[in-house]
PDB file of C-alpha atoms in Angstrom:
ATOM      1  CA  THR A 775     186.162  24.761 150.120  1.00 93.00           C
ATOM      2  CA  ASP A 776     187.395  27.034 147.115  1.00 97.00           C
ATOM      3  CA  LEU A 777     190.210  25.201 145.156  1.00 97.00           C
ATOM      4  CA  ARG A 778     189.019  26.919 141.735  1.00 98.00           C
ATOM      5  CA  GLU A 779     192.179  27.107 139.378  1.00 98.00           C
ATOM      6  CA  CYS A 780     194.480  24.794 141.416  1.00 98.00           C
ATOM      7  CA  ASP A 781     197.218  23.087 140.145  1.00 98.00           C
ATOM      8  CA  LEU A 782     196.500  19.679 142.226  1.00 98.00           C
ATOM      9  CA  ARG A 783     198.373  17.306 139.857  1.00 98.00           C
ATOM     10  CA  GLY A 784     199.412  14.175 142.156  1.00 97.00           C
ATOM     11  CA  ALA A 785     197.893  15.497 144.918  1.00 97.00           C
ATOM     12  CA  ASP A 786     196.372  12.726 147.362  1.00 98.00           C
ATOM     13  CA  LEU A 787     192.813  13.722 148.196  1.00 96.00           C
ATOM     14  CA  THR A 788     191.687  10.127 149.163  1.00 92.00           C
ATOM     15  CA  GLY A 789     189.760  10.208 152.333  1.00 90.00           C
ATOM     16  CA  ALA A 790     189.468  14.417 152.287  1.00 92.00           C
ATOM     17  CA  ARG A 791     185.833  15.420 152.784  1.00 92.00           C
ATOM     18  CA  LEU A 792     185.203  17.376 149.377  1.00 94.00           C
ATOM     19  CA  LEU A 793     181.594  18.150 149.961  1.00 94.00           C
ATOM     20  CA  ARG A 794     180.846  21.193 147.973  1.00 94.00           C
ATOM     21  CA  THR A 795     184.318  21.747 147.103  1.00 96.00           C
ATOM     22  CA  ARG A 796     184.732  23.703 144.145  1.00 97.00           C
ATOM     23  CA  PHE A 797     187.660  22.417 141.427  1.00 97.00           C
ATOM     24  CA  GLU A 798     186.114  24.301 138.598  1.00 96.00           C
ATOM     25  CA  GLY A 799     189.092  24.935 136.269  1.00 97.00           C
ATOM     26  CA  ALA A 800     191.353  23.050 138.288  1.00 98.00           C
ATOM     27  CA  ASP A 801     193.951  20.670 137.119  1.00 98.00           C
ATOM     28  CA  LEU A 802     193.469  17.639 138.831  1.00 97.00           C
ATOM     29  CA  ARG A 803     195.596  15.014 136.636  1.00 98.00           C
ATOM     30  CA  GLY A 804     196.705  12.356 138.487  1.00 97.00           C
ATOM     31  CA  ALA A 805     195.335  13.121 141.510  1.00 97.00           C
ATOM     32  CA  ARG A 806     194.087  10.372 143.748  1.00 96.00           C
ATOM     33  CA  ILE A 807     190.686  11.628 144.178  1.00 95.00           C
ATOM     34  CA  GLY A 808     187.602   8.860 145.512  1.00 91.00           C
ATOM     35  CA  ALA A 809     184.438   8.408 144.180  1.00 89.00           C
ATOM     36  CA  ASP A 810     182.698  10.584 147.052  1.00 89.00           C
ATOM     37  CA  GLY A 811     185.306  13.443 146.067  1.00 90.00           C
ATOM     38  CA  LEU A 812     184.057  12.609 142.433  1.00 91.00           C
ATOM     39  CA  VAL A 813     180.231  12.964 142.844  1.00 93.00           C
ATOM     40  CA  GLN A 814     180.146  15.757 145.835  1.00 93.00           C
ATOM     41  CA  GLY A 815     183.072  17.910 144.214  1.00 93.00           C
ATOM     42  CA  ARG A 816     182.047  20.692 141.564  1.00 95.00           C
ATOM     43  CA  LEU A 817     184.162  19.591 138.748  1.00 94.00           C
ATOM     44  CA  LEU A 818     183.213  21.999 135.602  1.00 94.00           C
ATOM     45  CA  GLY A 819     186.095  22.816 133.717  1.00 96.00           C
ATOM     46  CA  ALA A 820     188.385  20.396 135.511  1.00 97.00           C
ATOM     47  CA  THR A 821     191.053  19.226 133.827  1.00 97.00           C
ATOM     48  CA  ILE A 822     191.342  15.169 134.652  1.00 96.00           C
ATOM     49  CA  ASP A 823     193.015  12.653 133.202  1.00 96.00           C
ATOM     50  CA  ALA A 824     191.332   8.954 131.010  1.00 96.00           C
ATOM     51  CA  GLU A 825     191.538   6.718 134.066  1.00 94.00           C
ATOM     52  CA  GLN A 826     189.823   9.583 136.667  1.00 95.00           C
ATOM     53  CA  ALA A 827     187.259  10.251 133.222  1.00 95.00           C
ATOM     54  CA  ILE A 828     186.322   6.522 133.766  1.00 94.00           C
ATOM     55  CA  ALA A 829     186.238   6.902 137.385  1.00 94.00           C
ATOM     56  CA  PHE A 830     184.257  10.213 137.565  1.00 94.00           C
ATOM     57  CA  ALA A 831     181.600   7.832 135.015  1.00 95.00           C
ATOM     58  CA  ALA A 832     181.691   5.171 137.545  1.00 94.00           C
ATOM     59  CA  ALA A 833     180.819   7.157 140.535  1.00 93.00           C
ATOM     60  CA  HIS A 834     177.780   8.597 138.949  1.00 93.00           C
ATOM     61  CA  GLY A 835     176.516   5.368 137.860  1.00 95.00           C
ATOM     62  CA  LEU A 836     177.245   5.174 134.209  1.00 96.00           C
ATOM     63  CA  ARG A 837     178.268   1.309 133.006  1.00 94.00           C
ATOM     64  CA  ILE A 838     181.657   1.193 131.108  1.00 89.00           C
ATOM     65  CA  SER A 839     182.004  -1.927 128.690  1.00 89.00           C
TER      66      SER A 839
END
């Protein structure tokens, strides 16, 4: 799926199959997106909020303290 440059603020993407979804340049602030989507989607250049940044880090195996 190609969602580049889309305004997805507040969208509910939980449960969506996001393997290879292109989010480059998309605005995802406030969107609900599961850990799978954070790992499987292409997020280069996407805008996310602080809560999503923490979830993204955790989804990629980083330990947050």
